[in-house]
JSON list of C-alpha atoms in Angstrom, two decimals:
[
{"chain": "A", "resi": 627, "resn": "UNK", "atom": "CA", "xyz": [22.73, 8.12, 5.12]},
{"chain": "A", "resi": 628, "resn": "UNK", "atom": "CA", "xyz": [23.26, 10.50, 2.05]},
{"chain": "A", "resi": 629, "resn": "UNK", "atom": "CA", "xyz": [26.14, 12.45, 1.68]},
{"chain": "A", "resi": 630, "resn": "UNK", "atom": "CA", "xyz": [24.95, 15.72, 2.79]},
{"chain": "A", "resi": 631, "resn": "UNK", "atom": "CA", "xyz": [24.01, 14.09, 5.90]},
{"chain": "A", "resi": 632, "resn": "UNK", "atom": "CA", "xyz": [26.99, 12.66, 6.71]},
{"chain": "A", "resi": 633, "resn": "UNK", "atom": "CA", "xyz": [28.98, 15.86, 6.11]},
{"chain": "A", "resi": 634, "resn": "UNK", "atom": "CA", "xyz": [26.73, 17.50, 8.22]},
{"chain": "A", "resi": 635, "resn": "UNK", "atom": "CA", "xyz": [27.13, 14.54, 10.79]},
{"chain": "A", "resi": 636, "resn": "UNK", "atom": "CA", "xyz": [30.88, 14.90, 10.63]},
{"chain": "A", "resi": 637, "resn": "UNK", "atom": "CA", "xyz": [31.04, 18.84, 10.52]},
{"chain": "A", "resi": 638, "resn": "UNK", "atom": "CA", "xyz": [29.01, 18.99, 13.85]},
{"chain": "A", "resi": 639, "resn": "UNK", "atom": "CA", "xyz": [30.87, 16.28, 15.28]},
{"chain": "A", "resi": 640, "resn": "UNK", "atom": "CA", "xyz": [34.30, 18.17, 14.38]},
{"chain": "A", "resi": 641, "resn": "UNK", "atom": "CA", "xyz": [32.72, 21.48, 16.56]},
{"chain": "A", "resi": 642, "resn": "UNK", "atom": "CA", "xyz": [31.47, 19.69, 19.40]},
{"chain": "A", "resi": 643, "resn": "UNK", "atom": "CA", "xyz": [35.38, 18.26, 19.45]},
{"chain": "A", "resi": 644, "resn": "UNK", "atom": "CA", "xyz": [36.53, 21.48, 19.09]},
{"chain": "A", "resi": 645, "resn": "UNK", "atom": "CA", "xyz": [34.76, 22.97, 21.50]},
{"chain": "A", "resi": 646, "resn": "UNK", "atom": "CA", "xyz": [35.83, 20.30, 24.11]},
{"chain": "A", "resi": 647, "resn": "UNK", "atom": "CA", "xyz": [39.85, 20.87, 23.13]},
{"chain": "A", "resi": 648, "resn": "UNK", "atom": "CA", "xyz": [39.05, 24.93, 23.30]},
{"chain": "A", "resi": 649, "resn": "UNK", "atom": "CA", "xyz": [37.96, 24.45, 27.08]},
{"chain": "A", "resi": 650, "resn": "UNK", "atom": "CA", "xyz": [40.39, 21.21, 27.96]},
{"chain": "A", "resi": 651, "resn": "UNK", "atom": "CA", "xyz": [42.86, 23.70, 26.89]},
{"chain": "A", "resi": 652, "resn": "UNK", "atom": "CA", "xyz": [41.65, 26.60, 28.64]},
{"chain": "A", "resi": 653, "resn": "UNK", "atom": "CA", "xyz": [41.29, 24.42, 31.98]},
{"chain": "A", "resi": 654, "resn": "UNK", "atom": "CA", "xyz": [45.16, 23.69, 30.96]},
{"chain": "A", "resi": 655, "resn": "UNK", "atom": "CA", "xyz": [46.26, 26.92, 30.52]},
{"chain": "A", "resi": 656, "resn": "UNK", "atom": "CA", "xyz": [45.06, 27.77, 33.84]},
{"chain": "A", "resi": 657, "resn": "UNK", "atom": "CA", "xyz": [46.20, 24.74, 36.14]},
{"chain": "A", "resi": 658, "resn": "UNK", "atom": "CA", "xyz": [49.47, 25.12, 34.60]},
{"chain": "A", "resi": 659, "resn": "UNK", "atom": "CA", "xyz": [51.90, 27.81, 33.96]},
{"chain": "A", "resi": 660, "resn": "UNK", "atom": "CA", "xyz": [54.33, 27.12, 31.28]},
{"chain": "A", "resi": 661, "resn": "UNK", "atom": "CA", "xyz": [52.94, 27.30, 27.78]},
{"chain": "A", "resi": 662, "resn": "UNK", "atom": "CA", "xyz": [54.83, 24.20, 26.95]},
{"chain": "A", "resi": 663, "resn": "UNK", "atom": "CA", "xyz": [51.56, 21.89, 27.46]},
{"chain": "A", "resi": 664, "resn": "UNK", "atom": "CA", "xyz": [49.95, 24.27, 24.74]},
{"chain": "A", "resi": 665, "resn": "UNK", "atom": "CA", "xyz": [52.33, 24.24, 22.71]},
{"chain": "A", "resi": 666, "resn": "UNK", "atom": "CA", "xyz": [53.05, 20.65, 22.20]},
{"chain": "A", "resi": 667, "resn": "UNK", "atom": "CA", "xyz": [48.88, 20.32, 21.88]},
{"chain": "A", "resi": 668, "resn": "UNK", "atom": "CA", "xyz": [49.35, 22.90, 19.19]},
{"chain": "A", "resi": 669, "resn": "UNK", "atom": "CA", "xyz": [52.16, 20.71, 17.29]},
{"chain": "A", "resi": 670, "resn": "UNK", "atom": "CA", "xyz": [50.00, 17.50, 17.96]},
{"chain": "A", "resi": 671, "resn": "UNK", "atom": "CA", "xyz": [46.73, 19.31, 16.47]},
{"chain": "A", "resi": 672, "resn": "UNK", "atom": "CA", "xyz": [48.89, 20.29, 13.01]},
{"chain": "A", "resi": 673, "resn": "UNK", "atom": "CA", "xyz": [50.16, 16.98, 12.55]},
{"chain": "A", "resi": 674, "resn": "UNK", "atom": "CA", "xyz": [47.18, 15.37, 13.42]},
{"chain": "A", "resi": 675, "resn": "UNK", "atom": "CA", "xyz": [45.15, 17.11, 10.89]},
{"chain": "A", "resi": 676, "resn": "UNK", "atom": "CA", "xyz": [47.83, 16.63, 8.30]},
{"chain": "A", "resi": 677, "resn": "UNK", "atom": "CA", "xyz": [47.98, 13.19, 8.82]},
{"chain": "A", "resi": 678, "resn": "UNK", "atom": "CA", "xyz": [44.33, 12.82, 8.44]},
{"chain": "A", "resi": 679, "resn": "UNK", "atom": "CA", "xyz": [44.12, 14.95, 5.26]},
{"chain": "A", "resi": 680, "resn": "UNK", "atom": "CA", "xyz": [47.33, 12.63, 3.35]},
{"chain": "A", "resi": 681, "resn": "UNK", "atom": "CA", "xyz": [45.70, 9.33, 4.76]},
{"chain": "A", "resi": 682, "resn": "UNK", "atom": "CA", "xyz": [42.55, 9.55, 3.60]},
{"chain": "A", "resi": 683, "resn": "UNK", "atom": "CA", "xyz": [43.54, 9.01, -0.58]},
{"chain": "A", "resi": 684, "resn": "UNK", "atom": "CA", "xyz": [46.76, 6.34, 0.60]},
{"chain": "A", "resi": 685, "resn": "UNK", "atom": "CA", "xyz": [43.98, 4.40, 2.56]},
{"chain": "A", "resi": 686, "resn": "UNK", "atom": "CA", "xyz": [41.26, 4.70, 0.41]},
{"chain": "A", "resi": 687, "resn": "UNK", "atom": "CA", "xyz": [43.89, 3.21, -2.43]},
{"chain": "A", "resi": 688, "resn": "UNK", "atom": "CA", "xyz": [45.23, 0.63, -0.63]},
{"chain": "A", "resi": 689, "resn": "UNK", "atom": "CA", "xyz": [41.50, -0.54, -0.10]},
{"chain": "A", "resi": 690, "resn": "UNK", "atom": "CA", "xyz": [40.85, -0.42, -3.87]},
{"chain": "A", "resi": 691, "resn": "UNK", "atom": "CA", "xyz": [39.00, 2.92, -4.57]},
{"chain": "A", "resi": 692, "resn": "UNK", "atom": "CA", "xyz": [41.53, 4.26, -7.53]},
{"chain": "A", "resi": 693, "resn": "UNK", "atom": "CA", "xyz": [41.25, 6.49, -10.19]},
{"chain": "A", "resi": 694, "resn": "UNK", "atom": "CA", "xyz": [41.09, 4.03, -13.18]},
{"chain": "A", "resi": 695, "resn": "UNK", "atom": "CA", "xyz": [38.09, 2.77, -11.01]},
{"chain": "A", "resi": 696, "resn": "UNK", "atom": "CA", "xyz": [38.12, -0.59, -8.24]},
{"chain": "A", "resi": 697, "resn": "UNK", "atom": "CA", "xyz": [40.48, -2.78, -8.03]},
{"chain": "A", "resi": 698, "resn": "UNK", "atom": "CA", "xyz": [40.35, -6.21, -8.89]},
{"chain": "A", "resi": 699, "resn": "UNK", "atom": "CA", "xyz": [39.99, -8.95, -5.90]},
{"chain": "A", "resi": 700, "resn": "UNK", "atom": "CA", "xyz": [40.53, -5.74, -3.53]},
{"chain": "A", "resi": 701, "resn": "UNK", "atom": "CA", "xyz": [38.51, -4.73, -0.51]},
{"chain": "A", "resi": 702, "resn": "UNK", "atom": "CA", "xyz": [36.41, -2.47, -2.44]},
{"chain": "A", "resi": 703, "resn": "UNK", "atom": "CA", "xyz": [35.34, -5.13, -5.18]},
{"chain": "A", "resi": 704, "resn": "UNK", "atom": "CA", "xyz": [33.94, -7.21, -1.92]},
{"chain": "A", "resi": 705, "resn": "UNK", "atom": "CA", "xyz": [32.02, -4.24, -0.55]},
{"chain": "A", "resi": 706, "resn": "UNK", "atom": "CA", "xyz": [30.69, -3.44, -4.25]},
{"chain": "A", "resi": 707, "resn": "UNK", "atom": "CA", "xyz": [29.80, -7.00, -4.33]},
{"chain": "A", "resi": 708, "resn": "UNK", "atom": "CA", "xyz": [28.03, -7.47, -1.18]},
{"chain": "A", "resi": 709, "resn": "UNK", "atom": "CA", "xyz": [26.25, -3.61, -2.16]},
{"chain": "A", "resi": 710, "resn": "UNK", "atom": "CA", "xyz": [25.02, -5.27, -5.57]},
{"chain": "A", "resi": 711, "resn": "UNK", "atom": "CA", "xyz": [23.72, -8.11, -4.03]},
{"chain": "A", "resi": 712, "resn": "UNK", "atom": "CA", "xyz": [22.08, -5.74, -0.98]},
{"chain": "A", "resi": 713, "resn": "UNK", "atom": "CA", "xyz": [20.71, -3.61, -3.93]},
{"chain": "A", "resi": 714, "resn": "UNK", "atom": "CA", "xyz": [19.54, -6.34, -6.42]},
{"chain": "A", "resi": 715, "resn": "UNK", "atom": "CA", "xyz": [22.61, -5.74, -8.73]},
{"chain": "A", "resi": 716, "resn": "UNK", "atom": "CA", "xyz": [23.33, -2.33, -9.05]},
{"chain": "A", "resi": 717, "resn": "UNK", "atom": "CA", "xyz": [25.43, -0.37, -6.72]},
{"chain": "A", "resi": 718, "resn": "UNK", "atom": "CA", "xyz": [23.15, 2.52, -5.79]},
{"chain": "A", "resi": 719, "resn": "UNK", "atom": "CA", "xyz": [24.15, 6.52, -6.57]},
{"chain": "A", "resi": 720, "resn": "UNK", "atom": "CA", "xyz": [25.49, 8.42, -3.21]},
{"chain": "A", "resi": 721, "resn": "UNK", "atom": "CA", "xyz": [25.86, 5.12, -1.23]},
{"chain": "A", "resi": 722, "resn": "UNK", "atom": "CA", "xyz": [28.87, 4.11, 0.66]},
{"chain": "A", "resi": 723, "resn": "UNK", "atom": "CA", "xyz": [30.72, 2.33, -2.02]},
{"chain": "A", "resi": 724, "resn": "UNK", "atom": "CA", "xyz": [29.60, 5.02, -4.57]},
{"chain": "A", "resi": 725, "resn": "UNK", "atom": "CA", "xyz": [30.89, 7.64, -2.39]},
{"chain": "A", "resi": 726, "resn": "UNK", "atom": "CA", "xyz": [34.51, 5.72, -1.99]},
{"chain": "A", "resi": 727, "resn": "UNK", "atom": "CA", "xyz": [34.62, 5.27, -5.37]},
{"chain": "A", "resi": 728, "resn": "UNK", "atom": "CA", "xyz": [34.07, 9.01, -6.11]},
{"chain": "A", "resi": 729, "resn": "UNK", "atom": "CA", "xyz": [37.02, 10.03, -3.44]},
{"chain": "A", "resi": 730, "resn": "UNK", "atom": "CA", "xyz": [39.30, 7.81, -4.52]},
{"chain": "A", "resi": 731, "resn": "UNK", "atom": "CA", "xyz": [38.97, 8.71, -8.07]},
{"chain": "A", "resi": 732, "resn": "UNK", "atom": "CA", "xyz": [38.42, 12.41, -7.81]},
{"chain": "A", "resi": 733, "resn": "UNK", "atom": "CA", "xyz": [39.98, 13.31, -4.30]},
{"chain": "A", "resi": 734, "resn": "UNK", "atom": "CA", "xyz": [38.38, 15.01, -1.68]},
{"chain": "A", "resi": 735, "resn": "UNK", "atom": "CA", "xyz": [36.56, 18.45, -2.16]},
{"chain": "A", "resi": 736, "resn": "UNK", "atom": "CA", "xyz": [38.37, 21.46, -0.19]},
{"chain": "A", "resi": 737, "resn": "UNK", "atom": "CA", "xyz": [35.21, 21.04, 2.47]},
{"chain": "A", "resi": 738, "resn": "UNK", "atom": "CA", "xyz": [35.69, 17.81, 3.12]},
{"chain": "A", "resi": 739, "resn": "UNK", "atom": "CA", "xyz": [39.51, 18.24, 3.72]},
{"chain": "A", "resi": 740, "resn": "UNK", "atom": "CA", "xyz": [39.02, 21.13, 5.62]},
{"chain": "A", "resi": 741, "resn": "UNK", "atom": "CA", "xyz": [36.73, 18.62, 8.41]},
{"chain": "A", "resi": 742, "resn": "UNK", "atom": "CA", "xyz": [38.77, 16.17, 8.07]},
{"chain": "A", "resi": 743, "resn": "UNK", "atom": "CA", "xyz": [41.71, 18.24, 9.27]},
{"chain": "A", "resi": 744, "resn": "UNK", "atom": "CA", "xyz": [39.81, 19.21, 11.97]},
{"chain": "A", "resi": 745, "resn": "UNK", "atom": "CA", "xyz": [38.54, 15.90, 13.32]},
{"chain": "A", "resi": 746, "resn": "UNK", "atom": "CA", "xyz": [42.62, 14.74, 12.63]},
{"chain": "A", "resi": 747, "resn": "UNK", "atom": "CA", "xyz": [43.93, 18.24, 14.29]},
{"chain": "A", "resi": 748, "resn": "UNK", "atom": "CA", "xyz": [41.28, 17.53, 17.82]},
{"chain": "A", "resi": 749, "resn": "UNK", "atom": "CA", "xyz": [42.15, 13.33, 17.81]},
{"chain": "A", "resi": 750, "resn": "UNK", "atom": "CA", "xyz": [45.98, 14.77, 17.88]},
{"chain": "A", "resi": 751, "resn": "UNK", "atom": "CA", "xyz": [45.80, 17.37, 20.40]},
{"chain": "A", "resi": 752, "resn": "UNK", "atom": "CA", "xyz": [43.29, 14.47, 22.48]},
{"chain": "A", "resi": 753, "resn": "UNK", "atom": "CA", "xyz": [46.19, 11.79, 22.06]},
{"chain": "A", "resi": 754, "resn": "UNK", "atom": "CA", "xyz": [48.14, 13.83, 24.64]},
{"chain": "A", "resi": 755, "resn": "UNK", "atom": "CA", "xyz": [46.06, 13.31, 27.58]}
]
């Protein structure tokens, strides 16, 4: 799957999410009638989504996707391994390791945050039911 895909794949997923928190928390609103169910849904959401969006570069590190390039004996030299072999020794352009590699040296583009937030923000709000 190329990269434009997968954004795509991810962006649509993140609406359809959305779109079942919107009317979860419209069925909410009107079975109860204290805002204090929305309101710690709301909280849960922001955190979610900021959690999500300062994970991302602290996991992608820890795996060994860095900015001087992958780390040595890490998770990441494995998976380019196992991708060179897959590929007859090259890692291919716009592949998964490619892709990790790119993020963890150059961060994530504001588009990419921006979903990633979202999908974070709807798996927090979720976590409460």
């Amino acid at each position: 799957m190329r990269l434009a895909e997968a954004g795509l794949l991810a962006a649509l997923l993140a609406s359809q999410m959305l779109s079942s928190l919107v009317l979860a928390s419209k069925e909410d609103s009107q079975a109860e009638s204290s805002s204090t169910g929305t309101a710690a849904k709301a909280a849960a959401a922001v955190i979610g989504g900021a959690v999500a969006v300062g994970a991302a570069p602290v996991v992608l590190g820890a795996m060994g996707f860095t900015g001087a390039g992958i780390a040595a004996s890490s998770i990441a030299a494995k998976m380019m391994s196992a991708a060179a072999i897959a590929n007859g020794g090259g890692v291919a352009a716009g592949g998964v390791v490619a892709t990790l590699q790119s993020v963890g040296a150059a961060g994530l583009s504001f588009t990419s945050n921006v979903v990633l937030g979202s999908i974070g923000a709807v798996l927090g709000a979720l976590n409460l039911n």
